[in-house]
Amino acid sequence: MSEIKINTGRTNTTTHRAVLDSAALERVIIEHVAAAAGVNPDASCVRVQCNLSSRMGNYGIINEGIVTITVDHSAAPQVGDSL
């Protein structure tokens, strides 16, 4: 039996960790999807919905987030409207 050689090295590291509840997780997902769509999710003419789900797949748990962003163009400010 051969001898096991162990090489040990030390590095300086910083680990950041966050635990998000479902409301915070939904907000992060909504903000990311809205930014990708070029929509302000906090605008009065915008309605957002996020559904988080988990289900068993063939090889483990599948987590999904479904985001629906609806922009009501009739309620959006128009060019020339006073603020």
CSV table of C-alpha atoms in Angstrom, one decimal:
chain,number,residue,atom,x,y,z
A,1,MET,CA,0.0,0.0,0.0
A,2,SER,CA,1.4,3.4,-0.9
A,3,GLU,CA,1.6,6.3,1.5
A,4,ILE,CA,-0.9,9.1,1.1
A,5,LYS,CA,0.7,12.4,0.7
A,6,ILE,CA,-1.3,15.5,1.7
A,7,ASN,CA,-0.3,18.9,0.5
A,8,THR,CA,-1.9,21.7,2.5
A,9,GLY,CA,-2.1,25.3,1.4
A,10,ARG,CA,-3.7,28.3,3.0
A,11,THR,CA,-5.4,31.2,1.2
A,12,ASN,CA,-7.2,34.2,2.6
A,13,THR,CA,-10.9,34.1,1.6
A,14,THR,CA,-14.0,36.0,2.2
A,15,THR,CA,-17.4,34.2,2.0
A,16,HIS,CA,-20.6,36.1,1.6
A,17,ARG,CA,-23.9,34.2,2.4
A,18,ALA,CA,-27.5,35.4,2.4
A,19,VAL,CA,-30.7,33.6,3.3
A,20,LEU,CA,-33.7,35.1,1.6
A,21,ASP,CA,-37.3,34.6,2.7
A,22,SER,CA,-39.8,34.0,-0.1
A,23,ALA,CA,-40.8,37.7,-0.3
A,24,ALA,CA,-37.2,38.9,-0.6
A,25,LEU,CA,-36.5,36.1,-3.2
A,26,GLU,CA,-39.5,37.2,-5.2
A,27,ARG,CA,-38.4,40.8,-5.1
A,28,VAL,CA,-34.9,40.0,-6.4
A,29,ILE,CA,-36.3,37.9,-9.2
A,30,ILE,CA,-38.8,40.5,-10.2
A,31,GLU,CA,-36.2,43.3,-10.2
A,32,HIS,CA,-33.9,41.2,-12.4
A,33,VAL,CA,-36.6,40.3,-14.9
A,34,ALA,CA,-38.0,43.8,-15.0
A,35,ALA,CA,-34.5,45.2,-15.7
A,36,ALA,CA,-34.0,42.7,-18.5
A,37,ALA,CA,-37.3,43.8,-20.0
A,38,GLY,CA,-36.5,47.5,-19.5
A,39,VAL,CA,-39.6,48.1,-17.2
A,40,ASN,CA,-39.7,49.9,-13.8
A,41,PRO,CA,-41.6,47.4,-11.6
A,42,ASP,CA,-42.5,50.2,-9.2
A,43,ALA,CA,-44.3,52.3,-11.8
A,44,SER,CA,-48.0,52.9,-11.2
A,45,CYS,CA,-48.9,51.5,-14.6
A,46,VAL,CA,-47.0,48.2,-14.0
A,47,ARG,CA,-48.3,45.1,-12.3
A,48,VAL,CA,-46.0,42.3,-11.4
A,49,GLN,CA,-46.6,38.7,-10.2
A,50,CYS,CA,-44.0,36.1,-9.2
A,51,ASN,CA,-44.8,32.5,-8.4
A,52,LEU,CA,-42.1,30.3,-6.9
A,53,SER,CA,-42.5,26.6,-7.1
A,54,SER,CA,-40.6,23.4,-6.4
A,55,ARG,CA,-41.3,20.0,-7.9
A,56,MET,CA,-39.6,16.6,-8.1
A,57,GLY,CA,-37.9,15.9,-11.4
A,58,ASN,CA,-36.2,12.7,-12.5
A,59,TYR,CA,-32.9,13.7,-11.0
A,60,GLY,CA,-33.9,15.8,-8.0
A,61,ILE,CA,-35.8,18.9,-7.1
A,62,ILE,CA,-36.6,21.5,-9.8
A,63,ASN,CA,-37.1,25.1,-8.5
A,64,GLU,CA,-38.8,27.6,-10.7
A,65,GLY,CA,-39.8,31.2,-10.6
A,66,ILE,CA,-42.4,32.5,-13.1
A,67,VAL,CA,-42.6,36.2,-13.4
A,68,THR,CA,-45.4,38.0,-15.2
A,69,ILE,CA,-45.1,41.8,-15.8
A,70,THR,CA,-48.1,43.6,-17.2
A,71,VAL,CA,-47.8,47.2,-18.4
A,72,ASP,CA,-51.1,49.1,-18.7
A,73,HIS,CA,-50.2,51.5,-21.5
A,74,SER,CA,-53.5,53.4,-21.1
A,75,ALA,CA,-52.5,54.3,-17.6
A,76,ALA,CA,-48.8,55.1,-18.4
A,77,PRO,CA,-47.8,58.8,-18.6
A,78,GLN,CA,-47.9,60.0,-22.2
A,79,VAL,CA,-45.5,62.5,-23.9
A,80,GLY,CA,-46.6,66.0,-23.1
A,81,ASP,CA,-48.4,65.0,-19.8
A,82,SER,CA,-47.5,67.2,-16.9
A,83,LEU,CA,-45.8,65.5,-14.0
